[in-house]
Amino acid sequence: MRWLKFGIIIVVFFGAVYAVSMTFVDESKNFTLEKEINYPVDKVFPQFNNLQNFTRWNSFFADHKNLSVQYFTPYEGKGSAMSFRDRKDEAVFGDFFIRYENPGQTLKYQLFEGRKNTPYEIDLKFIPEKDKTRIIWYVRTPKQSFLKRSLNLISEDFWVSNIDKSMKNLYQILGNKVNKETQLESLKFDSLMVEQQENQLLLGINVTTKNVKDALFKNIVINHNKVMNYVKMDLGKKEDEYGEPILINDADNYKDKEVSYFYGIPVSKKEAVTDNNFSFRTLKKGTYYVIFYKGNYEGRIRAIQQLLTKAKQDTMRIGDLQQTFLEEPVVDNKTVMKLSLPVYK
């Protein structure tokens, strides 16, 4: 009985200490963080106002391997929205919104976690400084009940850690992106070359579709999104863990009314695939005739004919044509690709 009384006294004492200390803690927390990244604002801002870009490098989302994300139109700018849910933990879910955008200068986010009705308010200001961008984060946490108010004591540390890690991820992604853009600018288009290419392992899907007007390209876009979503969302791959998408088909079936092709993403190794629509395919090392092409997707036919003519002149046997999309297939008349034809004696 004495120990019970003593225990009650201890609980009451610490409860009183907590109550007194929490009177000095605000219902919500406001703090400001300032970061600098060595890339110009025209490269940086699209990584923030496009939520599909944002979730690739922001560690709050990117570090959750089991997180399933759904995006809603418009996919960038004011009105953009997405919902997220942990596939293994039903308690982890929420919604993310862009409420305001002043292009290249400011953004206002709202993040709702779980069943909370009060969101995190996140305002961003972008300040260009020559080839760098200074980003100021203004964060306001949701109001907490009296019993949960102690969470505000650690919320700033969580956000600082999250933003630090996210900015490192963003720097790496932008480095890859800018390097890729530099490489694209230096490419020599429409000239036939000979290359030695190494083995590649692709994960993708087999497709058969009609080859009329722009139907083929629209079908490619649909299946590109299917494969990318599976690789990124279901397999949890980050940008540095997979390569540029490749379409494989018979070199001369562009004349057919119906086209069959394999559309895949280069990955480093085989792993368990739960969706039977997806399979692996290996590209063997060897000699390839190559042409870099830019323009309307239909216009690639002339480049393919050049490859076939060269192979015939050289009395070479050929394999399946590989169309590597150096930029994601989105707009028909802005196709940038590498056409590779394997050749053998």
C-alpha positions as MATLAB code, in Angstrom:
seq = 'MRWLKFGIIIVVFFGAVYAVSMTFVDESKNFTLEKEINYPVDKVFPQFNNLQNFTRWNSFFADHKNLSVQYFTPYEGKGSAMSFRDRKDEAVFGDFFIRYENPGQTLKYQLFEGRKNTPYEIDLKFIPEKDKTRIIWYVRTPKQSFLKRSLNLISEDFWVSNIDKSMKNLYQILGNKVNKETQLESLKFDSLMVEQQENQLLLGINVTTKNVKDALFKNIVINHNKVMNYVKMDLGKKEDEYGEPILINDADNYKDKEVSYFYGIPVSKKEAVTDNNFSFRTLKKGTYYVIFYKGNYEGRIRAIQQLLTKAKQDTMRIGDLQQTFLEEPVVDNKTVMKLSLPVYK';
ca = [
       0.000    0.000    0.000;
       2.873    2.328    0.888;
       4.468    1.667   -2.520;
       1.155    2.318   -4.250;
       0.817    5.691   -2.526;
       4.403    6.497   -3.378;
       3.784    5.565   -7.001;
       0.694    7.767   -7.185;
       2.651   10.675   -5.711;
       5.418   10.189   -8.328;
       2.888   10.091  -11.187;
       1.104   13.184   -9.891;
       4.437   14.970   -9.439;
       5.654   14.277  -12.977;
       2.200   15.063  -14.344;
       2.345   18.426  -12.632;
       5.862   19.072  -13.938;
       4.709   18.191  -17.477;
       1.650   20.412  -17.169;
       3.703   23.361  -15.965;
       6.416   22.873  -18.601;
       3.888   22.533  -21.430;
       2.395   25.920  -20.592;
       5.626   27.357  -22.033;
       5.346   25.302  -25.274;
       3.259   26.731  -28.111;
       0.377   24.786  -29.651;
       2.252   24.838  -32.944;
       5.848   25.460  -33.905;
       7.227   28.001  -36.397;
      10.751   27.861  -37.732;
      12.783   28.972  -40.736;
      15.506   27.078  -42.570;
      17.766   28.447  -45.287;
      19.608   26.296  -47.808;
      21.727   26.960  -50.877;
      22.178   24.711  -53.890;
      24.707   25.161  -56.692;
      22.232   25.190  -59.562;
      20.257   28.060  -61.141;
      16.624   28.595  -60.182;
      15.305   27.514  -63.595;
      16.732   24.054  -62.873;
      15.744   23.983  -59.197;
      12.160   25.316  -59.217;
      10.694   22.523  -61.444;
      11.874   20.021  -58.840;
       9.565   21.677  -56.306;
       6.454   22.642  -58.269;
       6.116   19.225  -59.932;
       5.076   16.715  -57.266;
       6.285   13.729  -59.280;
       9.746   15.301  -59.255;
       9.395   16.356  -55.617;
       8.745   12.850  -54.270;
      11.836   11.450  -56.030;
      14.274   13.375  -53.849;
      12.365   14.544  -50.756;
      13.379   12.053  -48.082;
       9.963   12.207  -46.347;
       8.628   10.288  -49.363;
      11.729    8.787  -51.009;
      12.907    6.976  -47.861;
       9.579    5.169  -47.395;
      10.093    1.969  -49.397;
       6.521    0.821  -48.778;
       4.889    4.127  -49.637;
       2.295    4.125  -52.415;
       1.718    7.544  -54.013;
      -1.139    8.711  -56.236;
      -0.876   11.995  -58.169;
      -3.795   14.188  -59.292;
      -4.008   16.706  -62.114;
      -2.680   19.260  -62.651;
       0.652   17.561  -62.022;
       2.528   20.797  -61.384;
       1.856   24.273  -60.012;
      -1.116   25.581  -58.040;
      -3.791   22.961  -57.541;
      -1.403   20.001  -57.749;
      -2.158   17.272  -55.248;
      -1.179   13.772  -54.240;
      -2.124   11.210  -51.622;
       0.210    8.714  -49.986;
      -0.257    5.534  -47.999;
       2.054    2.974  -46.452;
       1.244   -0.464  -47.879;
       2.250   -2.192  -44.629;
       1.190    0.341  -41.990;
      -2.430    1.526  -42.214;
      -1.728    4.341  -39.737;
       0.642    6.066  -42.180;
      -1.217    8.040  -44.853;
      -1.924   11.607  -45.862;
      -2.319   14.246  -48.558;
      -0.013   16.894  -50.005;
      -1.085   20.038  -51.890;
       0.414   23.024  -53.694;
      -1.855   25.903  -52.647;
       0.002   28.811  -54.296;
       2.689   29.343  -56.900;
       4.583   32.386  -58.108;
       6.740   30.746  -60.809;
      10.432   30.782  -60.010;
       9.894   32.693  -56.755;
       7.505   31.206  -54.186;
       5.439   28.118  -53.365;
       2.998   27.266  -50.590;
       2.501   23.624  -49.572;
       0.058   21.954  -47.205;
       0.755   18.517  -45.737;
      -1.991   16.577  -43.950;
      -0.892   13.517  -41.987;
      -3.315   10.788  -40.970;
      -6.676   12.003  -39.737;
      -5.417   15.383  -38.544;
      -7.534   18.296  -39.748;
      -4.755   20.841  -39.226;
      -1.958   20.709  -41.824;
       1.715   21.511  -41.872;
       2.083   24.852  -43.652;
       5.277   25.024  -45.701;
       6.190   28.200  -47.601;
       9.205   28.313  -49.880;
      11.042   31.315  -51.254;
      13.562   30.943  -54.099;
      16.284   33.582  -54.414;
      18.526   33.350  -57.522;
      22.201   34.183  -56.991;
      24.153   33.835  -60.261;
      24.405   30.075  -60.864;
      23.124   29.233  -57.384;
      19.717   29.283  -55.711;
      19.017   30.181  -52.093;
      15.901   28.459  -50.736;
      14.176   29.652  -47.579;
      11.793   27.203  -45.909;
       9.127   28.625  -43.591;
       7.491   25.775  -41.659;
       4.487   25.896  -39.333;
       3.543   22.633  -37.601;
      -0.081   21.621  -36.836;
      -1.637   22.585  -33.523;
      -1.120   19.861  -30.931;
      -3.384   18.965  -28.057;
      -2.068   19.686  -24.564;
      -1.049   16.033  -24.032;
       0.860   15.868  -27.342;
       2.421   19.309  -27.179;
       5.817   17.857  -26.251;
       6.111   16.705  -29.877;
       6.757   20.336  -30.794;
      10.033   20.135  -28.876;
      11.469   17.665  -31.408;
       9.620   18.701  -34.578;
      12.270   21.217  -35.647;
      15.062   18.638  -35.367;
      13.032   16.255  -37.527;
      12.480   18.885  -40.220;
      16.104   20.026  -40.203;
      17.283   16.442  -40.665;
      14.708   15.782  -43.380;
      15.531   18.926  -45.353;
      19.299   18.382  -45.055;
      18.992   14.880  -46.474;
      16.497   15.978  -49.134;
      18.756   18.758  -50.408;
      21.624   16.291  -50.756;
      19.347   14.018  -52.794;
      18.259   16.977  -54.933;
      21.860   17.993  -55.582;
      22.649   14.495  -56.820;
      19.563   14.323  -59.060;
      20.226   17.751  -60.544;
      23.848   16.790  -61.119;
      22.752   13.767  -63.125;
      20.095   15.802  -64.940;
      22.375   18.710  -65.847;
      25.152   16.349  -66.940;
      22.660   14.543  -69.124;
      21.483   17.813  -70.673;
      25.114   18.748  -71.390;
      25.671   15.397  -73.056;
      22.518   15.806  -75.152;
      23.652   19.230  -76.308;
      26.955   17.749  -77.507;
      25.392   14.843  -79.427;
      25.811   14.671  -83.175;
      22.393   13.836  -84.604;
      21.565   11.969  -87.841;
      25.115   10.630  -88.304;
      25.686    6.879  -88.447;
      28.305    5.546  -86.031;
      29.619    2.193  -84.851;
      29.629    1.416  -81.108;
      30.547   -1.454  -78.844;
      27.823   -1.883  -76.228;
      27.835   -3.923  -73.021;
      25.244   -6.340  -71.628;
      22.094   -4.802  -70.199;
      19.276   -6.279  -68.132;
      15.824   -4.814  -68.795;
      12.613   -5.083  -66.802;
       9.524   -4.338  -68.847;
       6.414   -5.487  -70.681;
       5.514   -6.992  -74.058;
       3.019   -4.990  -76.097;
       1.101   -5.344  -79.355;
      -0.674   -2.307  -80.782;
      -1.935   -0.731  -84.000;
       0.495    1.243  -86.136;
      -1.774    3.988  -87.438;
      -1.135    7.745  -87.349;
       0.005    8.730  -83.842;
      -1.550    5.692  -82.119;
       1.821    3.972  -81.710;
       3.448    6.880  -79.885;
       0.412    7.313  -77.593;
       0.618    3.606  -76.778;
       4.341    3.961  -76.002;
       3.622    6.834  -73.585;
       0.998    4.743  -71.768;
       3.329    1.769  -71.380;
       6.279    3.988  -70.448;
       4.236    5.284  -67.503;
       3.229    1.734  -66.532;
       6.824    0.525  -66.453;
       8.184    3.621  -64.707;
       5.475    3.495  -62.031;
       6.188   -0.179  -61.388;
       9.946    0.352  -61.159;
       9.692    3.438  -58.935;
       6.619    2.719  -56.829;
       6.355   -1.066  -56.576;
      10.069   -1.850  -56.620;
      11.084    1.377  -54.865;
      13.910    2.200  -57.272;
      15.502    5.648  -57.201;
      16.732    7.525  -60.273;
      20.325    6.349  -59.892;
      19.192    2.706  -59.754;
      17.838    2.389  -63.294;
      18.702    3.549  -66.801;
      16.981    5.155  -69.762;
      13.962    3.326  -71.212;
      14.489    1.121  -74.267;
      11.948   -0.077  -76.819;
      12.876   -3.282  -78.690;
      11.203   -4.442  -81.898;
      11.850   -5.813  -85.382;
      13.805   -3.195  -87.287;
      11.511   -3.166  -90.302;
       8.068   -3.602  -88.709;
       7.418    0.150  -88.932;
       5.697   -0.769  -92.224;
       3.249   -3.184  -90.565;
      -0.306   -2.300  -89.563;
       0.294   -3.891  -86.159;
       3.470   -3.574  -84.107;
       4.796   -5.790  -81.306;
       7.496   -4.474  -79.000;
       9.144   -4.887  -75.603;
       9.428   -1.737  -73.485;
      11.866   -1.953  -70.591;
      13.995   -0.092  -68.075;
      17.644   -1.107  -67.492;
      18.151   -2.414  -63.937;
      21.209   -3.779  -62.151;
      19.927   -7.252  -61.206;
      16.951   -9.590  -61.290;
      14.599   -9.621  -58.338;
      11.178  -11.008  -57.473;
       8.440   -9.577  -59.702;
       4.897   -9.990  -58.403;
       3.104   -8.709  -61.511;
       2.974  -11.311  -64.294;
       2.728   -8.577  -66.920;
       6.393   -7.745  -66.290;
       9.408   -9.798  -67.317;
      13.191   -9.499  -67.714;
      15.089   -9.372  -70.991;
      18.845   -9.355  -71.565;
      20.602   -7.321  -74.247;
      23.902   -8.928  -75.251;
      27.156   -7.072  -75.698;
      28.372   -6.590  -79.221;
      28.723   -4.276  -82.209;
      25.933   -1.829  -83.001;
      25.239    0.615  -85.792;
      23.940    3.761  -84.064;
      22.145    6.980  -85.017;
      21.047    9.714  -82.609;
      17.715   11.195  -83.670;
      15.673   14.239  -82.576;
      12.264   15.298  -83.901;
       8.840   13.847  -84.628;
       8.576   10.180  -83.629;
       7.345    9.213  -87.100;
      10.492   10.789  -88.543;
      12.690    8.099  -86.974;
      11.805    5.847  -89.935;
      14.365    7.566  -92.167;
      17.081    6.931  -89.561;
      16.040    3.271  -89.268;
      16.267    2.927  -93.063;
      19.808    4.331  -92.919;
      20.797    1.671  -90.394;
      19.242   -1.129  -92.446;
      20.863    0.117  -95.662;
      24.282    0.263  -93.998;
      23.905   -3.275  -92.642;
      22.893   -4.556  -96.085;
      25.839   -2.812  -97.766;
      28.200   -4.372  -95.239;
      26.512   -7.799  -95.649;
      25.828   -7.923  -91.896;
      23.168   -9.954  -90.164;
      21.010   -7.905  -87.800;
      19.141   -8.283  -84.512;
      16.194   -6.423  -83.038;
      16.285   -2.635  -83.170;
      16.734   -0.815  -79.848;
      15.179    2.634  -79.419;
      16.616    4.298  -76.299;
      14.606    7.334  -75.200;
      17.180    9.885  -74.036;
      14.276   12.068  -72.913;
      11.075   10.536  -71.559;
       8.455   10.037  -74.313;
       5.891   12.738  -73.595;
       5.414   14.904  -76.699;
       5.478   13.293  -80.151;
       7.379   16.093  -81.901;
      10.044   16.331  -79.188;
      11.389   12.805  -79.369;
      15.102   12.443  -78.540;
      16.436    8.933  -78.959;
      19.340    6.674  -79.763;
      18.617    4.074  -82.434;
      20.868    1.013  -82.081;
      20.951   -1.928  -84.487;
      23.024   -4.981  -83.442;
      25.036   -6.409  -86.340;
      26.887   -9.706  -86.853;
      29.036  -11.305  -89.528;
];
